[in-house]
Tab-separated table of C-alpha atoms and ligand atoms in Angstrom:
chain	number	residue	atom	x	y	z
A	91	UNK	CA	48.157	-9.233	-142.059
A	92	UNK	CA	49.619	-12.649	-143.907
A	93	UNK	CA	49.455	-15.552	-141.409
A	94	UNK	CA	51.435	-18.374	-141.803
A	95	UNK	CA	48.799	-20.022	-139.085
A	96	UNK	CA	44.719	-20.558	-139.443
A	97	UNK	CA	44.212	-21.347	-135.734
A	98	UNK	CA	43.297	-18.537	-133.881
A	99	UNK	CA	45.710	-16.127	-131.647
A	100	UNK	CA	45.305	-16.654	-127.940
A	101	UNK	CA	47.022	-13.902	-125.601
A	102	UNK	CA	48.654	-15.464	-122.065
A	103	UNK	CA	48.641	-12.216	-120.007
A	104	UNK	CA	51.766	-12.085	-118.101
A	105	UNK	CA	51.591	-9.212	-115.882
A	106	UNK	CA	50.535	-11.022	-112.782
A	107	UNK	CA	53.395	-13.528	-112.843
A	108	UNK	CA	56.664	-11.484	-115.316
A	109	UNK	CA	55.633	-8.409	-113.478
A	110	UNK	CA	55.966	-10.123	-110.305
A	111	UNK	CA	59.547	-9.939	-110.853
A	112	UNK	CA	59.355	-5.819	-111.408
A	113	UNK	CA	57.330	-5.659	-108.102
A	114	UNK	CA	59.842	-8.024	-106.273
A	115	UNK	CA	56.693	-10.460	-105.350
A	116	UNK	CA	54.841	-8.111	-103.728
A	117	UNK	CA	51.072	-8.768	-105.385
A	118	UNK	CA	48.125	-8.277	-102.551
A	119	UNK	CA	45.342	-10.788	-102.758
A	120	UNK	CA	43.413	-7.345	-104.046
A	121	UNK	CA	45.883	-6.211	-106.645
A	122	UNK	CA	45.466	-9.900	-108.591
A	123	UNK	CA	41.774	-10.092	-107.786
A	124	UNK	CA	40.668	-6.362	-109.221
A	125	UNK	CA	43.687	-6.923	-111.900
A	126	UNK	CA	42.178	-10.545	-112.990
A	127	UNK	CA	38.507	-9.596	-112.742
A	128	UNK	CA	39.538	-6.648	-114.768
A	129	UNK	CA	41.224	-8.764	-117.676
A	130	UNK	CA	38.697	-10.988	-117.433
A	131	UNK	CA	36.268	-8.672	-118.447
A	132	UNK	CA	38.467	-7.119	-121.688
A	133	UNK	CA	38.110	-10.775	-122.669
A	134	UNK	CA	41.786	-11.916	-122.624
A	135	UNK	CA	42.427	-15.050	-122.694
A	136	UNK	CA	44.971	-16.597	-120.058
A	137	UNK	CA	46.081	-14.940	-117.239
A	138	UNK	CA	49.008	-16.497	-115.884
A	139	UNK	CA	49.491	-16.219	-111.540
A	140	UNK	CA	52.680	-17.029	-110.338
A	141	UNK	CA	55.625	-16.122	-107.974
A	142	UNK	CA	57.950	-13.884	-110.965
A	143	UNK	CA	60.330	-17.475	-111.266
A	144	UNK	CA	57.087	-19.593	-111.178
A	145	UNK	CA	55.249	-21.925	-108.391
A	146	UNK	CA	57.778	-22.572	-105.636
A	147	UNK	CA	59.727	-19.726	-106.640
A	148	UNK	CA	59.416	-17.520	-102.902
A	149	UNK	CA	62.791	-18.143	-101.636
A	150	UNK	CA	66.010	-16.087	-100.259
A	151	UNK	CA	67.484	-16.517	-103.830
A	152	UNK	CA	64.682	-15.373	-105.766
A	153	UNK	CA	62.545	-13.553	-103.516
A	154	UNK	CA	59.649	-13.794	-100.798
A	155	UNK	CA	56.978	-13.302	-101.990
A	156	UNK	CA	54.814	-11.512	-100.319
A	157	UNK	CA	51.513	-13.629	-100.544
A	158	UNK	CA	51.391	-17.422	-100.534
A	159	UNK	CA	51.285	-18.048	-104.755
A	160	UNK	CA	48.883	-20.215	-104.313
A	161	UNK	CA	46.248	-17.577	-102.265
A	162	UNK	CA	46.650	-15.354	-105.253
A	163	UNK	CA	46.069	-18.502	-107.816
A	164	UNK	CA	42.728	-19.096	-106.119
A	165	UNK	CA	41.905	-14.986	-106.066
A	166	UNK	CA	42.662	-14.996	-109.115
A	167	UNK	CA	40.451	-18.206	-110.737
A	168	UNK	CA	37.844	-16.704	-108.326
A	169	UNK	CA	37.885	-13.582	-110.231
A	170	UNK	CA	37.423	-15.381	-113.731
A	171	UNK	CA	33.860	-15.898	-115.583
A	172	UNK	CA	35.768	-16.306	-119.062
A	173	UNK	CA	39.531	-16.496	-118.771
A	174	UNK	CA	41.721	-19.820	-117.642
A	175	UNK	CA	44.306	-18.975	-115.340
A	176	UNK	CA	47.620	-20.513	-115.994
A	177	UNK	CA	50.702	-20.988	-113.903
A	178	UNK	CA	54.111	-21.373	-114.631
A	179	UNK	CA	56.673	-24.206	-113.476
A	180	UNK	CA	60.269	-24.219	-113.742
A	181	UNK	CA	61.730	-27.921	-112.626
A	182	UNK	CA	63.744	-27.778	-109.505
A	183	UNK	CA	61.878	-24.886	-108.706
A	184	UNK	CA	58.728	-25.649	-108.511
A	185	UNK	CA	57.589	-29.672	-108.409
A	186	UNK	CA	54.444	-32.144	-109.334
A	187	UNK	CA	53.124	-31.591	-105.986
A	188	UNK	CA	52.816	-27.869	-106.374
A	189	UNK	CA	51.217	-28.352	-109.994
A	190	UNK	CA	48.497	-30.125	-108.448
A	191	UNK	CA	47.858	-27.719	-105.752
A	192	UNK	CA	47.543	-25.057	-108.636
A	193	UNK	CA	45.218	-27.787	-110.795
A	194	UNK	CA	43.232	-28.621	-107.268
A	195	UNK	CA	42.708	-24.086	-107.564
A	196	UNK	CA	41.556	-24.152	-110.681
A	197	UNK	CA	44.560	-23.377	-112.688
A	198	UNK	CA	43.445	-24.739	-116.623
A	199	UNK	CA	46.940	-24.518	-117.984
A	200	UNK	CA	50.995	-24.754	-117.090
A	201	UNK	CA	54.085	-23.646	-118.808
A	202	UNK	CA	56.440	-25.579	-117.952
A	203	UNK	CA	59.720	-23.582	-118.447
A	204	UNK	CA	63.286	-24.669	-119.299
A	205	UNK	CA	66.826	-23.312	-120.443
A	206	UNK	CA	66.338	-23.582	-124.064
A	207	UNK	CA	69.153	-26.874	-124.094
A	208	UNK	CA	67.682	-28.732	-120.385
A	209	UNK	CA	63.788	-29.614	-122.402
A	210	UNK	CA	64.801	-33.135	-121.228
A	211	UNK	CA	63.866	-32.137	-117.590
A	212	UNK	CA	60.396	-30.693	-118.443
A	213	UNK	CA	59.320	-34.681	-119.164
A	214	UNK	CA	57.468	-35.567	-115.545
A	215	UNK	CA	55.944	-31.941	-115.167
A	216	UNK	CA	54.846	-32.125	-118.857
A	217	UNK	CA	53.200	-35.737	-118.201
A	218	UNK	CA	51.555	-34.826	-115.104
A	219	UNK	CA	49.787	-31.650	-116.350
A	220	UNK	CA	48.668	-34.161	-118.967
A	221	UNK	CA	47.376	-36.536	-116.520
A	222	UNK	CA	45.741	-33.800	-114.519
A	223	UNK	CA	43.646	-32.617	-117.712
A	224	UNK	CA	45.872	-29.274	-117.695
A	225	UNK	CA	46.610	-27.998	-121.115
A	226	UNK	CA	50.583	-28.160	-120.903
A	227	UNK	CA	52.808	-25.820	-122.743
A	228	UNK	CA	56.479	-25.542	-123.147
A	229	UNK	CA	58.610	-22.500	-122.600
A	230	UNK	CA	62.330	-22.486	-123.814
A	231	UNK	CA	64.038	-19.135	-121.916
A	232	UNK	CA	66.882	-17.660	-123.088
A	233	UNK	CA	65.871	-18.466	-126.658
A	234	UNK	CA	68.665	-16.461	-128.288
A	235	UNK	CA	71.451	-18.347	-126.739
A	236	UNK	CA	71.049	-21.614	-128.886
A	237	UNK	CA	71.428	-22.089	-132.523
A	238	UNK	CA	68.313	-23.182	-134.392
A	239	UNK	CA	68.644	-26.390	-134.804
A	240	UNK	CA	69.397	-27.038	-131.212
A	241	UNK	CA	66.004	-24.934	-130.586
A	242	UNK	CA	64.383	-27.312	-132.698
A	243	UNK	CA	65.528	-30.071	-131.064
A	244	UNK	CA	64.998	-29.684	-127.840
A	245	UNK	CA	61.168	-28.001	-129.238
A	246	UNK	CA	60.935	-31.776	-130.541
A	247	UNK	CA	61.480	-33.085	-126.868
A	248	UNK	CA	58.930	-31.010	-125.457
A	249	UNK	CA	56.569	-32.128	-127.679
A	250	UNK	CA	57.490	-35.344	-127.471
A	251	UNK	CA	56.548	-35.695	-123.489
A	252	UNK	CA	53.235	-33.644	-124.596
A	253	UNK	CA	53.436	-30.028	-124.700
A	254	UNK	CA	50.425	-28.799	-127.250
A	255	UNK	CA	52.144	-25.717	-128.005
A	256	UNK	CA	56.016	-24.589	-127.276
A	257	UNK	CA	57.056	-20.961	-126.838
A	258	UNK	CA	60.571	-19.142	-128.221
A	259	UNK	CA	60.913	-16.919	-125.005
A	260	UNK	CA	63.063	-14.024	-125.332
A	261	UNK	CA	64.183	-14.354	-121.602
A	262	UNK	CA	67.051	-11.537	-122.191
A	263	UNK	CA	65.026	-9.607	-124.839
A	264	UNK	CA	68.115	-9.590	-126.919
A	265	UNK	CA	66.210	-11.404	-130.363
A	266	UNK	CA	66.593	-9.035	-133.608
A	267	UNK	CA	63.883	-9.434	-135.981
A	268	UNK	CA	65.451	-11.567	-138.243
A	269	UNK	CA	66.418	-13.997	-135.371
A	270	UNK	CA	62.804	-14.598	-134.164
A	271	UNK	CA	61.582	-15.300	-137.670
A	272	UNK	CA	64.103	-17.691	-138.602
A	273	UNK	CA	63.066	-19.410	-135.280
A	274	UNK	CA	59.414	-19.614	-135.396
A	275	UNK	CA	59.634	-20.596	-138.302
A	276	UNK	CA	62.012	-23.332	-138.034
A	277	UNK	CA	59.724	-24.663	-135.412
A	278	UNK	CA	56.516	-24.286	-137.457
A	279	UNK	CA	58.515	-26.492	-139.918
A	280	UNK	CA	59.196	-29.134	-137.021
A	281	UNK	CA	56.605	-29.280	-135.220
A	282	UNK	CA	52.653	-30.414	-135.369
A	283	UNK	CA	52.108	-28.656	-131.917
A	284	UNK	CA	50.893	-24.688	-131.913
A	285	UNK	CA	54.086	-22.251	-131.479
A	286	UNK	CA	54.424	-19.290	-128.844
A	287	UNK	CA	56.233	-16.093	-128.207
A	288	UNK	CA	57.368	-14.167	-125.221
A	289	UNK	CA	59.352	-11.532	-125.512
A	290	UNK	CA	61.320	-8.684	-123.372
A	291	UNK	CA	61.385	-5.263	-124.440
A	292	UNK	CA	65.182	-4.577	-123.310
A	293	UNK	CA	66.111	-3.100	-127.097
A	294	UNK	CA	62.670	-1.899	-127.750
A	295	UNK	CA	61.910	-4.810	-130.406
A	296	UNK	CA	59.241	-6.502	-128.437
A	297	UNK	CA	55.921	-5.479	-130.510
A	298	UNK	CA	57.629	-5.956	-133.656
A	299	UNK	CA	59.209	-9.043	-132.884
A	300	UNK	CA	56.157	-10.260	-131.826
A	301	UNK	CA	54.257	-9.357	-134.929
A	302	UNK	CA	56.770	-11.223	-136.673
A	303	UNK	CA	56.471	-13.991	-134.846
A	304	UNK	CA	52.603	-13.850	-135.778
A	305	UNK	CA	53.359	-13.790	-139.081
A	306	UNK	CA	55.658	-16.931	-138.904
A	307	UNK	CA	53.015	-18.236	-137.584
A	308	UNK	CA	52.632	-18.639	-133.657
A	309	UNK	CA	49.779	-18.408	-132.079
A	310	UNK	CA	50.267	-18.095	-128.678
A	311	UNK	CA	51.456	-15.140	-127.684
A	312	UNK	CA	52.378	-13.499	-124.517
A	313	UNK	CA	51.954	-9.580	-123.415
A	314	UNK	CA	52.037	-7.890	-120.275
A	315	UNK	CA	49.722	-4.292	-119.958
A	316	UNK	CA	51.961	-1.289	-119.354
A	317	UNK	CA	54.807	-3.528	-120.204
A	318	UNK	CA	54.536	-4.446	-116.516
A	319	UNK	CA	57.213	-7.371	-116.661
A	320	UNK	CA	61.258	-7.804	-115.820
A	321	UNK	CA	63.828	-5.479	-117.280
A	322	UNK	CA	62.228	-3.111	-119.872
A	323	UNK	CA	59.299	-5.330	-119.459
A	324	UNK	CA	56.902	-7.628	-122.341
A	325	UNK	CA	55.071	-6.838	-125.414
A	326	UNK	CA	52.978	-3.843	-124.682
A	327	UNK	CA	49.189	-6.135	-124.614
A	328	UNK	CA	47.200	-2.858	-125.015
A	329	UNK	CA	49.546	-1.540	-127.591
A	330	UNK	CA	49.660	-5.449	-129.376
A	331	UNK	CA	45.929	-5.799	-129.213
A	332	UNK	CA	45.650	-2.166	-130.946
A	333	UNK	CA	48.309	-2.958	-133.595
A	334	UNK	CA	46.624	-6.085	-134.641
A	335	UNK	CA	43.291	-4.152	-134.550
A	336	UNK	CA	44.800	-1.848	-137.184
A	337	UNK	CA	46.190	-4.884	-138.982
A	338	UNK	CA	43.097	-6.449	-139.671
A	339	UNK	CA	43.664	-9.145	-136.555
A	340	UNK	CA	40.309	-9.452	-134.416
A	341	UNK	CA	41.262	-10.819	-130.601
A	342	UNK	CA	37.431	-10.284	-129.293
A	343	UNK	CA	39.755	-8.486	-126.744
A	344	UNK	CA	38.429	-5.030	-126.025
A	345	UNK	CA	40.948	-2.203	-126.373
A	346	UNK	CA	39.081	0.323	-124.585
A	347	UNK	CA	38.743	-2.191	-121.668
A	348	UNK	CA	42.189	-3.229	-121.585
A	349	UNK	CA	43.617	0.538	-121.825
A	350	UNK	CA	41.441	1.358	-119.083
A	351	UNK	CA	42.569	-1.277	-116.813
A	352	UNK	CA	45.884	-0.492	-117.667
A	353	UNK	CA	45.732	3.236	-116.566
A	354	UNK	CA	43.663	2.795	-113.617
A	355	UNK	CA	44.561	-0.841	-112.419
A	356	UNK	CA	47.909	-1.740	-113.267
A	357	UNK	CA	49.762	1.740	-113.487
A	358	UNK	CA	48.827	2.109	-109.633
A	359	UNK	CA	50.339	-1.326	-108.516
A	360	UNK	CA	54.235	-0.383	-109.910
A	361	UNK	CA	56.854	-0.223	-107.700
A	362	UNK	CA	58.658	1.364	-110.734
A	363	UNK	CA	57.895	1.796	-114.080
A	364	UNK	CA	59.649	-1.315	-116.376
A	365	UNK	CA	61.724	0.885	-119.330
A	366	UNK	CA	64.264	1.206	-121.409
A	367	UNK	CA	67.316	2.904	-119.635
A	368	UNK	CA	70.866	1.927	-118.767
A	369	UNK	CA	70.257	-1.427	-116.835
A	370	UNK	CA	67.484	-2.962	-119.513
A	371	UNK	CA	69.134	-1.679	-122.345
A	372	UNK	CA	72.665	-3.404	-121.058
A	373	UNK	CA	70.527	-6.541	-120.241
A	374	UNK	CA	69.199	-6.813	-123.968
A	375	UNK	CA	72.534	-6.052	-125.455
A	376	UNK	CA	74.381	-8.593	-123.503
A	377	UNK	CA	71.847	-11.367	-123.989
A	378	UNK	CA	71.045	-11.284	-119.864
A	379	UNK	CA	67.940	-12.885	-118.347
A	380	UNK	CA	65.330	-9.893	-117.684
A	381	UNK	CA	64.551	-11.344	-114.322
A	382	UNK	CA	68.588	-10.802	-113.113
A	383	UNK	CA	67.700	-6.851	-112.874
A	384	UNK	CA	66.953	-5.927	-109.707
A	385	UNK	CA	69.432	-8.441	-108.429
A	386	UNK	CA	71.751	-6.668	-110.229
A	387	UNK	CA	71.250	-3.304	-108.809
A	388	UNK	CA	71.099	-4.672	-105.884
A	389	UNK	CA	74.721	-6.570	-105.856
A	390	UNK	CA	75.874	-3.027	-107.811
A	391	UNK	CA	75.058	-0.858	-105.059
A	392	UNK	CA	75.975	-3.207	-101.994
A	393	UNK	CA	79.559	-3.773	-103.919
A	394	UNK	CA	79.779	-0.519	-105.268
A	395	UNK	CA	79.933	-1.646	-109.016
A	396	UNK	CA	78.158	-0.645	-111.973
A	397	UNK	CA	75.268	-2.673	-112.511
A	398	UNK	CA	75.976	-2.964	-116.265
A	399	UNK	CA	79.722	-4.425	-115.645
A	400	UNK	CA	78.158	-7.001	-114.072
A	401	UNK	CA	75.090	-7.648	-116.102
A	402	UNK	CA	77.954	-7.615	-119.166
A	403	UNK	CA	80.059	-10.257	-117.174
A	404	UNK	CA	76.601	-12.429	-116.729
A	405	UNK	CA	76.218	-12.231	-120.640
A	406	UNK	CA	80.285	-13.280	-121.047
A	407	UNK	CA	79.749	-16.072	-118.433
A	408	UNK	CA	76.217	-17.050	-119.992
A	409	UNK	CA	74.616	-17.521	-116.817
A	410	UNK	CA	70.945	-18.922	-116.490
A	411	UNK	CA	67.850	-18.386	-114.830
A	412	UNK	CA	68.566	-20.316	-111.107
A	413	UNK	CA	71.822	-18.789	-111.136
A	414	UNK	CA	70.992	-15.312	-108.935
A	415	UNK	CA	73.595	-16.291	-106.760
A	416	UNK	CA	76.174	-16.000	-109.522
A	417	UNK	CA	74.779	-12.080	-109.393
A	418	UNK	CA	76.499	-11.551	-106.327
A	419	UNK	CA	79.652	-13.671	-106.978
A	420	UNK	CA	80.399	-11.722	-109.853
A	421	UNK	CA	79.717	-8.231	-108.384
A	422	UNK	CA	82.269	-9.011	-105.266
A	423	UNK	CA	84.674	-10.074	-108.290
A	424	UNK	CA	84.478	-6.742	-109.946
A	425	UNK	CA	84.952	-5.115	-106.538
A	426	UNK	CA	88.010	-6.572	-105.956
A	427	UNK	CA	89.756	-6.096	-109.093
A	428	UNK	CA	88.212	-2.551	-109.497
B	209	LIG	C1	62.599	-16.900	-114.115
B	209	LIG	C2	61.506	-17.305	-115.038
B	209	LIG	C3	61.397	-16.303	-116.154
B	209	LIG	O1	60.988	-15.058	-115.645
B	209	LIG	C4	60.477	-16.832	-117.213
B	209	LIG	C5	60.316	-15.819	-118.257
B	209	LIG	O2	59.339	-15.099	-118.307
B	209	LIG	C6	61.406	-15.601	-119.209
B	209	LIG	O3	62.339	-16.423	-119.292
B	209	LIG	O4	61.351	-14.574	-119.910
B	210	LIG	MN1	59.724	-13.199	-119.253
């Protein structure tokens, strides 16, 4: 495969803190210990632990969880011999003072995660991982929604207050392939820092848009085994790690390991299995955050709406991550005028 990078790929394993959302919060102390340990051993890399919406996020709006975040944090760097554990942090939902707590834990790394047009309000968070010796990343969700330039831009920002790598995050899995290159590589053109990729696998693009991404260049890249994420889920890890086996990409990851764990330690833990069917699908098309899913069944059934009408409405009305409330709003609207 033709790299437009030299520095080595380094997976973030997502399951444990995307996949929170498809379990509603509901990780045991056990699942994230045998899970982590499990990872560990394949040799990925960075295994991010974190309420689905990130530290802080166990509330009415988003969800209880159902274990303390920061109880499964320390299972999980407990369970570790190679891997960092990384959390993620979205300002005004999570703060400074639970970064530390994560740091104090043994976290190694943050993401600090905003709309792709608010980077000016990752600046403390950014700092203080800095301060704290964390390796501090930017995420910019709903990556589609912005032009390029204005992705660049607010890429610059991050960097600017000290991220050493910033992520294109495919929040609504709604990137074609010809979007995510143009972006990565627009970045790679901007920036000195490393580039990332997340993606969502609502229209079934998320392996190929990540390889793309690869190719463009970034480097840190996230997956989550059995697609165990929100909506349709992430890039496949066991199925990336074998494509870029075949490709000539070595991860040190082992694929037998990882499709082992997969089968025998993550399958068991679903609540349901993340695919592609009417609700992902509708979530991708319309450019919707992946996390809004449940919530929208949820407002469908108690208002007796179709979950797509209001999922479409949510793309119309471009709503953002920290707007679950909205779900509900707009499902009692449909009601009415139904
Ligand atoms: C609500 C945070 C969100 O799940 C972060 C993320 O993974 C994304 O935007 O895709
Ligand atoms: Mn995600």
């Amino acid at each position: 495969m033709k790299r437009n990078s030299s520095e080595p790929i380094r997976i973030t394993e997502v399951c444990l803190r995307d996949g929170s959302h498809a379990v509603a919060h509901q990780f045991t102390v056990e699942q994230v210990s045998t899970i982590t340990r499990a990872l560990d051993e394949a040799g990925v890399h960075d295994i991010e632990v974190s309420h689905g919406d990130g530290l802080g996020g166990s509330t009415i709006q988003y969800g209880r969880s159902l274990v303390d975040e920061m109880k499964l944090i320390e299972a999980a760097v407990a369970a570790c011999t190679q891997a960092r554990i990384a959390v993620l942090l979205l300002p005004g939902i999570g703060t400074v003072q639970e970064l530390k707590q994560a740091h104090a834990l043994g976290a190694g790394l943050v993401r600090v995660a905003t709309h792709v047009t608010e980077a000016d309000v990752s600046a403390q968070h950014l700092y203080a991982a800095r301060e704290l010796g964390m390796e501090a990343l930017g995420f910019l969700m709903m990556a589609h929604s912005a032009p390029v330039e204005v992705l660049v831009e607010q890429a610059r920002l991050m960097e600017s207050y000290g991220a050493q790598a910033v992520y294109v995050t495919d929040s609504a899995g709604a990137l074609l392939p010809e979007q995510v290159r143009e972006r990565v590589k627009a970045l790679r053109g901007a920036l000195s820092c490393e580039i990332g990729f997340h993606a969502h696998n609502n229209l079934s693009l998320a392996v190929a848009n990540t390889l793309i991404a690869i190719e463009e260049g970034a480097t840190r890249i996230d997956g989550s085994v059995r697609c165990l994420g929100a909506g349709a889920g992430n890039t496949q890890t066991e199925a990336l790690v074998a494509v870029l086996d075949r490709m000539g990409v070595d991860l040190g990851i082992d694929l037998y390991k990882l499709m082992d764990l997969a089968e025998d330690k993550v399958a068991p833990v679903m609540h349901r299995v993340p695919e592609i069917n009417k609700g992902s699908l509708a979530m991708g098309y319309a450019g919707v955050y992946s996390s809004f899913l449940l919530h929208a069944e949820r407002a469908g059934k108690r208002f007796g709406v179709d979950p797509r009408d209001i999922l479409l409405e949510l793309g119309r009305r471009k709503a953002v991550g920290g707007q679950e409330d909205l779900i509900v709003d707009v499902a009692a609207s449909l009601s009415r005028s139904s």
